[in-house]
PDB file of C-alpha atoms and ligand atoms in Angstrom:
ATOM      1  CA  MET A   1       2.032   0.601   2.429  1.00  0.00           C
ATOM      2  CA  LYS A   2       3.970  -0.183   0.268  1.00  0.00           C
ATOM      3  CA  ILE A   3       6.561   1.385  -1.783  1.00  0.00           C
ATOM      4  CA  LEU A   4       8.127  -0.608  -4.838  1.00  0.00           C
ATOM      5  CA  LEU A   5      10.872   0.965  -5.831  1.00  0.00           C
ATOM      6  CA  VAL A   6      12.202   1.073  -9.002  1.00  0.00           C
ATOM      7  CA  GLU A   7      16.091   2.639  -8.438  1.00  0.00           C
ATOM      8  CA  ASP A   8      19.252   1.262  -9.760  1.00  0.00           C
ATOM      9  CA  ASP A   9      21.889   4.139  -8.180  1.00  0.00           C
ATOM     10  CA  LEU A  10      22.820   1.261  -5.082  1.00  0.00           C
ATOM     11  CA  ASP A  11      23.544   4.679  -2.920  1.00  0.00           C
ATOM     12  CA  LEU A  12      20.606   6.425  -3.844  1.00  0.00           C
ATOM     13  CA  GLY A  13      18.026   3.600  -4.171  1.00  0.00           C
ATOM     14  CA  ASN A  14      19.542   2.468  -0.519  1.00  0.00           C
ATOM     15  CA  GLY A  15      18.631   6.429   1.247  1.00  0.00           C
ATOM     16  CA  ILE A  16      15.573   6.015  -0.176  1.00  0.00           C
ATOM     17  CA  ARG A  17      14.323   2.531   0.899  1.00  0.00           C
ATOM     18  CA  VAL A  18      16.188   3.844   4.942  1.00  0.00           C
ATOM     19  CA  ALA A  19      14.354   6.843   4.461  1.00  0.00           C
ATOM     20  CA  LEU A  20      10.596   5.408   3.255  1.00  0.00           C
ATOM     21  CA  GLN A  21      11.649   2.755   6.093  1.00  0.00           C
ATOM     22  CA  ASP A  22      12.546   5.084   8.891  1.00  0.00           C
ATOM     23  CA  GLY A  23       9.026   6.814   7.997  1.00  0.00           C
ATOM     24  CA  GLY A  24       7.102   3.642   8.528  1.00  0.00           C
ATOM     25  CA  MET A  25       6.930   1.905   5.472  1.00  0.00           C
ATOM     26  CA  ASP A  26       7.557  -0.844   3.636  1.00  0.00           C
ATOM     27  CA  VAL A  27       9.789  -1.268   0.590  1.00  0.00           C
ATOM     28  CA  VAL A  28      10.317  -3.233  -1.733  1.00  0.00           C
ATOM     29  CA  TRP A  29      13.627  -2.029  -4.019  1.00  0.00           C
ATOM     30  CA  VAL A  30      14.674  -3.357  -7.504  1.00  0.00           C
ATOM     31  CA  ARG A  31      17.095  -2.077  -9.469  1.00  0.00           C
ATOM     32  CA  ARG A  32      15.647  -3.230 -13.220  1.00  0.00           C
ATOM     33  CA  LEU A  33      13.018  -4.050 -15.500  1.00  0.00           C
ATOM     34  CA  ASP A  34      11.451  -6.822 -15.146  1.00  0.00           C
ATOM     35  CA  ASP A  35      12.533  -7.565 -11.241  1.00  0.00           C
ATOM     36  CA  ALA A  36      10.043  -4.518 -11.037  1.00  0.00           C
ATOM     37  CA  LEU A  37       7.336  -6.053 -13.752  1.00  0.00           C
ATOM     38  CA  ARG A  38       7.436  -8.813 -11.697  1.00  0.00           C
ATOM     39  CA  SER A  39       7.042  -7.678  -8.323  1.00  0.00           C
ATOM     40  CA  LEU A  40       3.544  -5.730  -9.203  1.00  0.00           C
ATOM     41  CA  HIS A  41       2.836  -9.008 -10.540  1.00  0.00           C
ATOM     42  CA  GLN A  42       3.518 -11.170  -7.748  1.00  0.00           C
ATOM     43  CA  GLY A  43       1.257  -8.812  -5.125  1.00  0.00           C
ATOM     44  CA  HIS A  44      -0.077  -5.349  -3.699  1.00  0.00           C
ATOM     45  CA  CYS A  45       1.732  -2.139  -3.442  1.00  0.00           C
ATOM     46  CA  ASP A  46       0.534   1.049  -2.738  1.00  0.00           C
ATOM     47  CA  LEU A  47       2.983   3.345  -5.006  1.00  0.00           C
ATOM     48  CA  VAL A  48       5.588   2.739  -6.865  1.00  0.00           C
ATOM     49  CA  LEU A  49       8.193   5.605  -7.207  1.00  0.00           C
ATOM     50  CA  LEU A  50      10.270   5.538 -10.441  1.00  0.00           C
ATOM     51  CA  ASP A  51      13.608   5.979 -11.868  1.00  0.00           C
ATOM     52  CA  LEU A  52      13.717   6.551 -16.080  1.00  0.00           C
ATOM     53  CA  GLY A  53      17.237   5.991 -16.983  1.00  0.00           C
ATOM     54  CA  LEU A  54      17.423   1.425 -15.669  1.00  0.00           C
ATOM     55  CA  PRO A  55      19.834  -1.120 -17.136  1.00  0.00           C
ATOM     56  CA  ASP A  56      17.234  -3.412 -19.217  1.00  0.00           C
ATOM     57  CA  GLY A  57      15.389  -0.059 -20.424  1.00  0.00           C
ATOM     58  CA  ASP A  58      13.683   3.548 -20.148  1.00  0.00           C
ATOM     59  CA  GLY A  59      10.752   3.254 -16.880  1.00  0.00           C
ATOM     60  CA  MET A  60       8.593   5.224 -19.503  1.00  0.00           C
ATOM     61  CA  ALA A  61       7.716   1.585 -20.545  1.00  0.00           C
ATOM     62  CA  LEU A  62       7.177   0.625 -17.187  1.00  0.00           C
ATOM     63  CA  LEU A  63       4.883   3.323 -16.113  1.00  0.00           C
ATOM     64  CA  ALA A  64       2.943   3.141 -20.382  1.00  0.00           C
ATOM     65  CA  GLN A  65       2.469  -0.404 -18.906  1.00  0.00           C
ATOM     66  CA  LEU A  66       1.095   0.543 -15.260  1.00  0.00           C
ATOM     67  CA  ARG A  67      -1.159   2.063 -16.832  1.00  0.00           C
ATOM     68  CA  ARG A  68      -3.033   0.289 -19.088  1.00  0.00           C
ATOM     69  CA  ALA A  69      -3.200  -2.528 -15.950  1.00  0.00           C
ATOM     70  CA  HIS A  70      -3.285  -0.808 -12.781  1.00  0.00           C
ATOM     71  CA  ARG A  71      -4.383   2.829 -11.250  1.00  0.00           C
ATOM     72  CA  LEU A  72      -0.880   2.732  -8.689  1.00  0.00           C
ATOM     73  CA  PRO A  73       0.398   6.082  -8.002  1.00  0.00           C
ATOM     74  CA  VAL A  74       3.347   6.326  -9.203  1.00  0.00           C
ATOM     75  CA  LEU A  75       6.231   8.884  -9.052  1.00  0.00           C
ATOM     76  CA  ILE A  76       8.427   9.673 -10.789  1.00  0.00           C
ATOM     77  CA  LEU A  77      12.621  10.403 -10.180  1.00  0.00           C
ATOM     78  CA  SER A  78      14.554  11.245 -12.287  1.00  0.00           C
ATOM     79  CA  ALA A  79      17.800  12.983 -13.557  1.00  0.00           C
ATOM     80  CA  ARG A  80      15.777  14.568 -16.576  1.00  0.00           C
ATOM     81  CA  ASP A  81      15.054  17.751 -15.952  1.00  0.00           C
ATOM     82  CA  THR A  82      14.270  19.756 -18.529  1.00  0.00           C
ATOM     83  CA  LEU A  83      10.621  20.723 -19.169  1.00  0.00           C
ATOM     84  CA  GLU A  84      10.086  18.460 -21.876  1.00  0.00           C
ATOM     85  CA  ASP A  85      11.266  15.547 -19.834  1.00  0.00           C
ATOM     86  CA  ARG A  86       8.545  16.479 -17.180  1.00  0.00           C
ATOM     87  CA  LEU A  87       5.816  16.633 -19.073  1.00  0.00           C
ATOM     88  CA  ARG A  88       6.538  13.212 -20.786  1.00  0.00           C
ATOM     89  CA  GLY A  89       6.887  11.976 -17.380  1.00  0.00           C
ATOM     90  CA  LEU A  90       3.468  13.430 -15.944  1.00  0.00           C
ATOM     91  CA  ASP A  91       1.582  13.239 -19.909  1.00  0.00           C
ATOM     92  CA  GLY A  92       2.623   9.754 -20.093  1.00  0.00           C
ATOM     93  CA  GLY A  93       0.394   8.698 -16.999  1.00  0.00           C
ATOM     94  CA  ALA A  94       2.997   9.575 -13.530  1.00  0.00           C
ATOM     95  CA  ASP A  95       1.034  11.493 -10.930  1.00  0.00           C
ATOM     96  CA  ASP A  96       4.465  13.259 -10.092  1.00  0.00           C
ATOM     97  CA  TYR A  97       8.113  14.045 -10.833  1.00  0.00           C
ATOM     98  CA  LEU A  98      10.996  14.810  -8.839  1.00  0.00           C
ATOM     99  CA  VAL A  99      14.334  15.772 -10.473  1.00  0.00           C
ATOM    100  CA  LYS A 100      17.104  14.283  -9.135  1.00  0.00           C
ATOM    101  CA  PRO A 101      18.791  15.081  -6.469  1.00  0.00           C
ATOM    102  CA  PHE A 102      16.289  15.848  -4.521  1.00  0.00           C
ATOM    103  CA  VAL A 103      16.665  16.102  -0.552  1.00  0.00           C
ATOM    104  CA  LEU A 104      14.585  12.968   1.395  1.00  0.00           C
ATOM    105  CA  ALA A 105      12.223  14.943   3.310  1.00  0.00           C
ATOM    106  CA  GLU A 106      10.755  16.520  -0.208  1.00  0.00           C
ATOM    107  CA  LEU A 107      10.542  12.458  -1.712  1.00  0.00           C
ATOM    108  CA  LEU A 108       8.704  11.695   1.666  1.00  0.00           C
ATOM    109  CA  SER A 109       6.017  14.469   2.101  1.00  0.00           C
ATOM    110  CA  ARG A 110       5.351  13.623  -2.199  1.00  0.00           C
ATOM    111  CA  VAL A 111       5.077  10.611  -1.247  1.00  0.00           C
ATOM    112  CA  ARG A 112       2.615  11.069   1.823  1.00  0.00           C
ATOM    113  CA  ALA A 113       0.353  13.810   0.234  1.00  0.00           C
ATOM    114  CA  LEU A 114       0.696  10.685  -3.339  1.00  0.00           C
ATOM    115  CA  VAL A 115      -0.399   8.063  -0.776  1.00  0.00           C
ATOM    116  CA  ARG A 116      -3.155  10.427   1.177  1.00  0.00           C
ATOM    117  CA  ARG A 117      -4.966  11.053  -2.535  1.00  0.00           C
ATOM    118  CA  SER A 118      -5.090   7.487  -4.213  1.00  0.00           C
ATOM    119  CA  TYR A 119      -6.826   6.713  -0.521  1.00  0.00           C
ATOM    120  CA  GLY A 120      -9.134   9.617   0.001  1.00  0.00           C
ATOM    121  CA  ALA A 121      -7.861   9.542   3.384  1.00  0.00           C
ATOM    122  CA  GLU A 122      -6.322  12.585   5.571  1.00  0.00           C
ATOM    123  CA  ASP A 123      -3.266  11.563   6.731  1.00  0.00           C
ATOM    124  CA  GLY A 124      -3.697   7.745   5.740  1.00  0.00           C
ATOM    125  CA  MET A 125      -6.127   8.413   8.673  1.00  0.00           C
ATOM    126  CA  LEU A 126      -8.592   4.873   7.396  1.00  0.00           C
ATOM    127  CA  GLU A 127     -11.530   5.322   9.872  1.00  0.00           C
ATOM    128  CA  VAL A 128     -15.202   3.940  10.414  1.00  0.00           C
ATOM    129  CA  ARG A 129     -17.463   3.871  13.752  1.00  0.00           C
ATOM    130  CA  GLY A 130     -14.907   5.376  15.719  1.00  0.00           C
ATOM    131  CA  LEU A 131     -12.304   2.325  14.596  1.00  0.00           C
ATOM    132  CA  SER A 132      -9.105   4.326  12.933  1.00  0.00           C
ATOM    133  CA  LEU A 133      -5.701   3.243  11.660  1.00  0.00           C
ATOM    134  CA  ASN A 134      -3.822   5.261  10.810  1.00  0.00           C
ATOM    135  CA  GLU A 135      -0.999   4.489   7.943  1.00  0.00           C
ATOM    136  CA  LEU A 136       1.415   6.649   8.811  1.00  0.00           C
ATOM    137  CA  THR A 137       1.819   5.905  12.106  1.00  0.00           C
ATOM    138  CA  ARG A 138       0.062   2.480  12.197  1.00  0.00           C
ATOM    139  CA  ARG A 139      -1.660   3.066  15.617  1.00  0.00           C
ATOM    140  CA  VAL A 140      -4.943   1.415  15.127  1.00  0.00           C
ATOM    141  CA  ARG A 141      -7.832   2.955  17.882  1.00  0.00           C
ATOM    142  CA  VAL A 142     -11.153   1.752  19.676  1.00  0.00           C
ATOM    143  CA  ARG A 143     -13.600   4.457  20.166  1.00  0.00           C
ATOM    144  CA  GLY A 144     -10.145   6.621  21.709  1.00  0.00           C
ATOM    145  CA  ALA A 145      -8.489   3.576  23.418  1.00  0.00           C
ATOM    146  CA  MET A 146      -5.390   2.368  21.826  1.00  0.00           C
ATOM    147  CA  ALA A 147      -5.416  -1.460  20.435  1.00  0.00           C
ATOM    148  CA  ASP A 148      -2.405  -3.306  19.935  1.00  0.00           C
ATOM    149  CA  LEU A 149      -2.211  -5.399  16.689  1.00  0.00           C
ATOM    150  CA  SER A 150      -0.095  -8.059  15.562  1.00  0.00           C
ATOM    151  CA  PRO A 151       1.710  -7.153  12.050  1.00  0.00           C
ATOM    152  CA  CYS A 152      -0.574  -9.288  10.134  1.00  0.00           C
ATOM    153  CA  GLU A 153      -3.664  -8.135  11.785  1.00  0.00           C
ATOM    154  CA  PHE A 154      -2.855  -4.728  11.355  1.00  0.00           C
ATOM    155  CA  ALA A 155      -2.705  -5.416   7.277  1.00  0.00           C
ATOM    156  CA  LEU A 156      -5.963  -7.559   7.434  1.00  0.00           C
ATOM    157  CA  LEU A 157      -7.313  -4.500   9.127  1.00  0.00           C
ATOM    158  CA  SER A 158      -6.113  -1.945   6.750  1.00  0.00           C
ATOM    159  CA  LEU A 159      -6.846  -3.942   3.656  1.00  0.00           C
ATOM    160  CA  LEU A 160     -10.830  -4.105   4.626  1.00  0.00           C
ATOM    161  CA  LEU A 161     -11.088  -0.223   5.885  1.00  0.00           C
ATOM    162  CA  LYS A 162      -9.632   0.510   2.396  1.00  0.00           C
ATOM    163  CA  ARG A 163     -12.396  -1.882   0.596  1.00  0.00           C
ATOM    164  CA  VAL A 164     -15.404  -0.145   3.340  1.00  0.00           C
ATOM    165  CA  ASP A 165     -18.633  -1.862   2.108  1.00  0.00           C
ATOM    166  CA  ARG A 166     -17.261  -4.022  -0.016  1.00  0.00           C
ATOM    167  CA  VAL A 167     -16.770  -7.645   0.405  1.00  0.00           C
ATOM    168  CA  VAL A 168     -12.938  -8.721   0.753  1.00  0.00           C
ATOM    169  CA  THR A 169     -12.833 -12.332  -0.678  1.00  0.00           C
ATOM    170  CA  ARG A 170     -10.621 -14.309   2.010  1.00  0.00           C
ATOM    171  CA  ARG A 171      -8.628 -15.623  -0.829  1.00  0.00           C
ATOM    172  CA  PHE A 172      -6.984 -12.179  -1.328  1.00  0.00           C
ATOM    173  CA  LEU A 173      -6.677 -11.851   2.572  1.00  0.00           C
ATOM    174  CA  GLU A 174      -4.469 -14.731   2.545  1.00  0.00           C
ATOM    175  CA  GLU A 175      -2.745 -13.341  -0.492  1.00  0.00           C
ATOM    176  CA  GLN A 176      -2.014 -10.574   1.607  1.00  0.00           C
ATOM    177  CA  VAL A 177      -1.485 -11.683   4.259  1.00  0.00           C
ATOM    178  CA  LEU A 178      -0.179 -15.844   4.318  1.00  0.00           C
ATOM    179  CA  PRO A 179       2.736 -14.986   1.873  1.00  0.00           C
ATOM    180  CA  GLY A 180       4.203 -18.171   0.133  1.00  0.00           C
ATOM    181  CA  GLY A 181       0.630 -19.756   1.361  1.00  0.00           C
ATOM    182  CA  GLN A 182       2.338 -20.442   4.757  1.00  0.00           C
ATOM    183  CA  ALA A 183      -1.388 -20.905   6.114  1.00  0.00           C
ATOM    184  CA  ASN A 184      -2.220 -23.720   8.583  1.00  0.00           C
ATOM    185  CA  GLU A 185      -4.408 -24.188  10.533  1.00  0.00           C
ATOM    186  CA  SER A 186      -2.882 -22.731  14.120  1.00  0.00           C
ATOM    187  CA  ASN A 187      -1.933 -19.434  11.379  1.00  0.00           C
ATOM    188  CA  SER A 188      -4.822 -19.438   9.129  1.00  0.00           C
ATOM    189  CA  LEU A 189      -6.762 -16.324   8.248  1.00  0.00           C
ATOM    190  CA  ASP A 190      -9.836 -17.266  10.423  1.00  0.00           C
ATOM    191  CA  VAL A 191      -7.628 -17.537  13.724  1.00  0.00           C
ATOM    192  CA  HIS A 192      -6.317 -13.794  12.611  1.00  0.00           C
ATOM    193  CA  ILE A 193      -9.513 -12.353  12.058  1.00  0.00           C
ATOM    194  CA  SER A 194     -10.975 -13.790  15.131  1.00  0.00           C
ATOM    195  CA  LYS A 195      -8.044 -12.511  17.281  1.00  0.00           C
ATOM    196  CA  LEU A 196      -8.283  -8.761  14.944  1.00  0.00           C
ATOM    197  CA  ARG A 197     -12.157  -9.227  16.243  1.00  0.00           C
ATOM    198  CA  ARG A 198     -11.117  -9.743  20.308  1.00  0.00           C
ATOM    199  CA  LYS A 199      -9.365  -6.863  19.778  1.00  0.00           C
ATOM    200  CA  ILE A 200     -11.515  -4.250  18.243  1.00  0.00           C
ATOM    201  CA  GLY A 201     -14.679  -5.774  19.258  1.00  0.00           C
ATOM    202  CA  GLU A 202     -16.889  -8.240  17.688  1.00  0.00           C
ATOM    203  CA  GLY A 203     -19.685  -5.224  15.784  1.00  0.00           C
ATOM    204  CA  TYR A 204     -16.670  -4.497  12.797  1.00  0.00           C
ATOM    205  CA  ILE A 205     -16.392  -7.152  10.674  1.00  0.00           C
ATOM    206  CA  ARG A 206     -19.197  -9.179   9.204  1.00  0.00           C
ATOM    207  CA  THR A 207     -18.324 -12.843   8.132  1.00  0.00           C
ATOM    208  CA  VAL A 208     -19.467 -13.639   4.022  1.00  0.00           C
ATOM    209  CA  ARG A 209     -20.078 -16.902   4.791  1.00  0.00           C
ATOM    210  CA  GLY A 210     -18.059 -19.036   1.779  1.00  0.00           C
ATOM    211  CA  VAL A 211     -16.732 -15.328  -0.030  1.00  0.00           C
ATOM    212  CA  GLY A 212     -15.047 -13.275   2.553  1.00  0.00           C
ATOM    213  CA  TYR A 213     -14.972 -10.130   4.941  1.00  0.00           C
ATOM    214  CA  VAL A 214     -16.674  -6.612   4.674  1.00  0.00           C
ATOM    215  CA  ILE A 215     -16.279  -3.649   6.860  1.00  0.00           C
ATOM    216  CA  ASP A 216     -19.818  -1.922   6.698  1.00  0.00           C
ATOM    217  CA  ARG A 217     -19.951   1.960   7.249  1.00  0.00           C
ATOM    218  CA  GLN A 218     -23.462   1.360   9.187  1.00  0.00           C
ATOM    219  CA  ASP A 219     -23.030  -1.241  11.512  1.00  0.00           C
ATOM    220  CA  SER A 220     -25.254  -3.752  10.224  1.00  0.00           C
ATOM    221  CA  THR A 221     -25.184  -6.323  13.723  1.00  0.00           C
ATOM    222  CA  ALA A 222     -28.664  -5.153  14.335  1.00  0.00           C
ATOM    223  CA  GLN A 223     -30.420  -6.507  11.647  1.00  0.00           C
ATOM    224  CA  GLU A 224     -28.151  -9.490  11.063  1.00  0.00           C
ATOM    225  CA  GLY A 225     -26.744 -10.758  13.925  1.00  0.00           C
ATOM    226  CA  ALA A 226     -22.971 -10.951  15.238  1.00  0.00           C
TER     227      ALA A 226
HETATM  228 CA1   CA B   1      19.380   5.462 -13.094  1.00  0.00          CA
END
């Protein structure tokens, strides 16, 4: 789970970053609107934590832009605490609004709830045909047995499981798991996929030749071969 944190207060930002990381989440922390926009254009994230008073403008402007282009969950963190402020944030498209100061445990629990809602999954669990992946604990089980995946394999599996029955393109997967175009023969998408298949079993990830990969909700190997 990757969180974009937009917060200019150094102490608060650092506290939130540490708390989220301790909760098993990846955090990209930026302190300005323009850096937030750049980060959103560069890559995937699952949720945005958005402060409103930022050095180069109002977080509401970013929220408006986000709502035009993305369906990402947004949680506003702000010291603006009037009912009017909160309604403005929620009506502006935020999914939740937490007034500063807040307790970090409450922030974490709201973050989990939002991510859960956006995946439509219970407790960050993604599950297909006896294969389960828990986004929060980062555990993967195959018919009850734990599978030990590398971070890259975990990311690949999570990307595919969030898009069950949809073909995920090679290009998208490469952009997500091989950042900076670092693909080479020993570290290519195919190598990671084949290692992943060895660990979880051959029946889950189906190759769509020339396009990408898909995990089918129903077992398709019977009709198409492995
Ligand atoms: Ca601020």
